[in-house]
Coordinates of N, CA and C in Angstrom, one line a residue:
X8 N 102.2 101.2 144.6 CA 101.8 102.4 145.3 C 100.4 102.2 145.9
X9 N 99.8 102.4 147.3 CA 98.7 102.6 147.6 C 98.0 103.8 147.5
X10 N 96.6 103.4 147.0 CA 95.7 104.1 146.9 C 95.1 105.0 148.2
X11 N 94.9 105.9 147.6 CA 94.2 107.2 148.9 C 92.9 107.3 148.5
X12 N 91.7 106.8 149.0 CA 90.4 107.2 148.4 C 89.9 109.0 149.0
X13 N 89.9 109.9 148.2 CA 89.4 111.4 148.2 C 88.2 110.9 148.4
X14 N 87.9 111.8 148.9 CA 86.1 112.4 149.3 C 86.0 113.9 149.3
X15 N 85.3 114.6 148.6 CA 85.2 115.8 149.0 C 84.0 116.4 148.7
X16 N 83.9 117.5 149.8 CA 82.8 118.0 150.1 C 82.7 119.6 149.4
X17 N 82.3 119.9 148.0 CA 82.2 120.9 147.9 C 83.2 121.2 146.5
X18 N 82.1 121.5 145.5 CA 82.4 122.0 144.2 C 83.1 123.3 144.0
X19 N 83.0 123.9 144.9 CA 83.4 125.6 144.3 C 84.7 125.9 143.5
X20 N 85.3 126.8 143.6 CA 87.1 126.8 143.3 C 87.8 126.5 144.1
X21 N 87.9 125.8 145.6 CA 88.6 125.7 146.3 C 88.3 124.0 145.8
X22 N 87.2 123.6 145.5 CA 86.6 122.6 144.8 C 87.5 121.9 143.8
X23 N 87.5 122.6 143.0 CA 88.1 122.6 141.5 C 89.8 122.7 141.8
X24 N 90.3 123.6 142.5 CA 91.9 123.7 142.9 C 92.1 122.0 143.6
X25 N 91.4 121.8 144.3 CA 92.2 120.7 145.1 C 92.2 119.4 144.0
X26 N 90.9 119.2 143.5 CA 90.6 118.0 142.2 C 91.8 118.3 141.3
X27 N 92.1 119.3 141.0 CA 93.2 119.2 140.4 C 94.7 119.5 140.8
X28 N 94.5 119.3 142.5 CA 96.2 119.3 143.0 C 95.9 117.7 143.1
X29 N 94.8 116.7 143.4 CA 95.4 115.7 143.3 C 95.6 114.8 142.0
X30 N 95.2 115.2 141.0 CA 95.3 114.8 139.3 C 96.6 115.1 139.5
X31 N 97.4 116.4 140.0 CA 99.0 116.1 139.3 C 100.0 116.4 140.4
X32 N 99.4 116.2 141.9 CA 100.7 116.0 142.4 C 101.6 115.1 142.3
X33 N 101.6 113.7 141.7 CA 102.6 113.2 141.4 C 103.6 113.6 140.0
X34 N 103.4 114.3 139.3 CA 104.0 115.2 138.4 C 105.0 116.0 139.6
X35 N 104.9 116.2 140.6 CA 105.7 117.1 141.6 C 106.7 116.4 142.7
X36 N 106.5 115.6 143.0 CA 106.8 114.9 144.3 C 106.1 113.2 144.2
X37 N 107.4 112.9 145.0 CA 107.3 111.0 144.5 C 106.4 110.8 145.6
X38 N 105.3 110.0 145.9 CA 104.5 110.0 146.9 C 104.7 108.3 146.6
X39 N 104.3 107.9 148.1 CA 103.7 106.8 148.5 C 102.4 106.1 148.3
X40 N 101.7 107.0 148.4 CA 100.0 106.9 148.0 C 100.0 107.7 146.9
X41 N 98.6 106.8 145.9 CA 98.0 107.5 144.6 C 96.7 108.1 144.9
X42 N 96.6 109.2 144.8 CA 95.1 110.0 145.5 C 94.3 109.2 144.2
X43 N 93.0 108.5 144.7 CA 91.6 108.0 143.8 C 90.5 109.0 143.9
X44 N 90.0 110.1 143.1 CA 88.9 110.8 143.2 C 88.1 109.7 143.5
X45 N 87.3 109.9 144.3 CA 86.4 108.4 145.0 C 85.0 109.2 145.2
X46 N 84.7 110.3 145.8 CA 83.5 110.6 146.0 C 83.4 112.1 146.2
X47 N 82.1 113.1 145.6 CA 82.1 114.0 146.0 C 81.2 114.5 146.3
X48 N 80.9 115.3 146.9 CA 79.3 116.2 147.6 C 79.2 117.3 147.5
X49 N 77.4 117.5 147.4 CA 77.6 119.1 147.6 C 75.9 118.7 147.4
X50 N 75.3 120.2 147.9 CA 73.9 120.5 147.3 C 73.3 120.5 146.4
X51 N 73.7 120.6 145.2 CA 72.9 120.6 143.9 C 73.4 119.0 143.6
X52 N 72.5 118.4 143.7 CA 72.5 117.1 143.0 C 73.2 116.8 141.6
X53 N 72.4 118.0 140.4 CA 73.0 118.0 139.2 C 73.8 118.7 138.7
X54 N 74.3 119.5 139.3 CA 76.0 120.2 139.5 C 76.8 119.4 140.1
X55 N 76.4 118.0 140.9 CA 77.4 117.8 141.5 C 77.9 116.4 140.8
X56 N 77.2 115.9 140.3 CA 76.9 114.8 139.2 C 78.1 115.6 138.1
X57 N 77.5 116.5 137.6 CA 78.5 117.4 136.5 C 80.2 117.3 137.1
X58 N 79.8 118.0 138.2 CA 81.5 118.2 138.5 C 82.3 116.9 138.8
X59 N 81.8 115.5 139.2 CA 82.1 114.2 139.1 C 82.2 113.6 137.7
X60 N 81.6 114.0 137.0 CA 81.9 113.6 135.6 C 83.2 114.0 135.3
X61 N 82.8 115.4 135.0 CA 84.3 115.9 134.7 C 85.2 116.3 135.2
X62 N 85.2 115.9 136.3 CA 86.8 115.5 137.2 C 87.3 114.1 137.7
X63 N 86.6 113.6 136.7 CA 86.8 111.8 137.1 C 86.1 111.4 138.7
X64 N 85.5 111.7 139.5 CA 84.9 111.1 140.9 C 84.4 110.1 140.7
X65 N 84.4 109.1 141.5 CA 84.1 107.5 141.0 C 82.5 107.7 141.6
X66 N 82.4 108.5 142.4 CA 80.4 108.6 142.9 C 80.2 110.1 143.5
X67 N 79.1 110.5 143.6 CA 78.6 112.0 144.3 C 77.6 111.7 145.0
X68 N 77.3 112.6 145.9 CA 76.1 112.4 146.9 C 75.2 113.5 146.8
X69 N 74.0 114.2 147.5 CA 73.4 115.5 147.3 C 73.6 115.7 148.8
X70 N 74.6 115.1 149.3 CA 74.3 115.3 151.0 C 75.8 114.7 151.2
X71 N 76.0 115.8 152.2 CA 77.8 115.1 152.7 C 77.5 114.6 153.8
X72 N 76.2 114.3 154.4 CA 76.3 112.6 155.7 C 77.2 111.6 154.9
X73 N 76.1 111.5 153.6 CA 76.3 110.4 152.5 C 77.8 110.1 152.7
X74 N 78.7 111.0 152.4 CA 79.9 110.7 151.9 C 81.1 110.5 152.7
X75 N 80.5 111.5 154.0 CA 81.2 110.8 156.0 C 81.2 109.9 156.0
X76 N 80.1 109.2 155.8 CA 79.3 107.9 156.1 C 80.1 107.2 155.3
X77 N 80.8 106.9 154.1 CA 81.2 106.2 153.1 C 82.2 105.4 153.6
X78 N 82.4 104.1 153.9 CA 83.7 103.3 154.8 C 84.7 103.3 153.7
X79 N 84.6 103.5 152.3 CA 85.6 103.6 151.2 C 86.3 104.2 151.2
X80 N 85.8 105.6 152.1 CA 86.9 107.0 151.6 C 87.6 106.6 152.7
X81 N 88.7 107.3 152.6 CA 90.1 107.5 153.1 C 90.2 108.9 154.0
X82 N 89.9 110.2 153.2 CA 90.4 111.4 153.5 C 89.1 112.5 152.9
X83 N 88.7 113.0 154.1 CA 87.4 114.1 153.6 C 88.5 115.5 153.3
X84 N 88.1 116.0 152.5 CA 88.7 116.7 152.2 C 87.4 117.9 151.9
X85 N 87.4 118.9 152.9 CA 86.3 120.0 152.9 C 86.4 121.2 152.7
X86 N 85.8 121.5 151.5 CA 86.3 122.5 150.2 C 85.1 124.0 150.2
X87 N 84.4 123.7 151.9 CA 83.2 124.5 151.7 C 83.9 125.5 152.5
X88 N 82.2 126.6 152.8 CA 82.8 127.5 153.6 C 83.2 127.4 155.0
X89 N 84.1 128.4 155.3 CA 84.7 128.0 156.7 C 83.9 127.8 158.1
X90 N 82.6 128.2 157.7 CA 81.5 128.4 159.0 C 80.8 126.6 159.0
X91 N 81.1 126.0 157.7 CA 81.1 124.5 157.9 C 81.8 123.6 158.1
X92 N 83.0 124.0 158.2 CA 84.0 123.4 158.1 C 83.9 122.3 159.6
X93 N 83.8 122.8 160.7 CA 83.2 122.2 162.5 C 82.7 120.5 161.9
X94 N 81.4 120.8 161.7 CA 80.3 119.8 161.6 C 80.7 119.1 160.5
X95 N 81.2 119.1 159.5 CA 81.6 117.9 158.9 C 82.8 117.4 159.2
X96 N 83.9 117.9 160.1 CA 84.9 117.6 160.3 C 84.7 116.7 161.5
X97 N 83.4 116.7 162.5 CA 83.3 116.1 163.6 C 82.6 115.2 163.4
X98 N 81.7 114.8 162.3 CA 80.7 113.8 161.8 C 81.7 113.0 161.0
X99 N 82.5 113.2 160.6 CA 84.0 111.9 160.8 C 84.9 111.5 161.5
X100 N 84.9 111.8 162.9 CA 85.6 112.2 163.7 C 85.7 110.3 164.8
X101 N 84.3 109.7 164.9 CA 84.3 108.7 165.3 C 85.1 107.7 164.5
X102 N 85.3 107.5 163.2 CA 85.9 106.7 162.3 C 87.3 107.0 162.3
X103 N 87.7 108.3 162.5 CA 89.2 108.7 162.4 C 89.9 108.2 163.3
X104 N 88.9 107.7 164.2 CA 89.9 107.8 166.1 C 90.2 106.2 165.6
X105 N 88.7 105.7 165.2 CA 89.3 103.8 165.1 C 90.6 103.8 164.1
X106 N 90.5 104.7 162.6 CA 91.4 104.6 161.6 C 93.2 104.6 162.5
X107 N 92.6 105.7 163.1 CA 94.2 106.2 164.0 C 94.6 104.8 164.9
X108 N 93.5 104.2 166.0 CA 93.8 103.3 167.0 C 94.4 101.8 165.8
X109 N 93.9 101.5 165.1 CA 94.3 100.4 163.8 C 95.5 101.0 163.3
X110 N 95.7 101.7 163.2 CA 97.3 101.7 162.2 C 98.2 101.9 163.5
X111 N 98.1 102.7 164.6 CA 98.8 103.2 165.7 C 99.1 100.9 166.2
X112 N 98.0 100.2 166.0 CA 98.2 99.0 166.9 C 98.7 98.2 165.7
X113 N 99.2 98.9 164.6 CA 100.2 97.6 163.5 C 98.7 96.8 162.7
X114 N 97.4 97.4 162.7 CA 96.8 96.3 162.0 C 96.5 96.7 161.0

């Protein structure tokens, strides 16, 4: 099975719901890919540290450039408010288009 590296931006309960739809969606449905808690962000440094502890996240940032930026992750997954949703979705936007042109050309 391949791995899906998670990235996600944002601790709250939309935070907490998705960390734990990817812990047991395979309990549900036979998937292709294994989602990897890989990285997570948010503004409090030491809340964000905490919620990577205890939801297994393999690293956290105090800044989601940090985590756009990350060539490891796979899938941003953005758990903040809706008025941010824009700007982090387009500050990955240059890597998705390569991600898309590479798999669209078989490589």
């Amino acid at each position: 099975m391949k791995k899906l590296n998670i990235g996600l931006v944002g601790y709250g309960f939309i935070g907490r719901a998705h960390s734990n739809a990817y812990l047991t969606v395979s309990q549900f449905f036979d998937l292709k890919y294994q989602p990897v808690l890989k990285a997570v962000a948010a503004r409090d440094p030491e809340k964000t540290k905490q919620f990577a502890h205890k939801w297994g996240y393999q690293s956290h940032y105090a800044d989601w450039k940090q985590l756009v930026a990350d060539p490891s992750v796979d899938v941003i997954d953005i758990a903040t408010p809706n008025d941010t949703h824009a700007e982090i979705a387009i500050a990955r936007r240059p890597s998705w288009e390569n991600d898309l042109m590479r798999q669209a050309a078989g490589a």
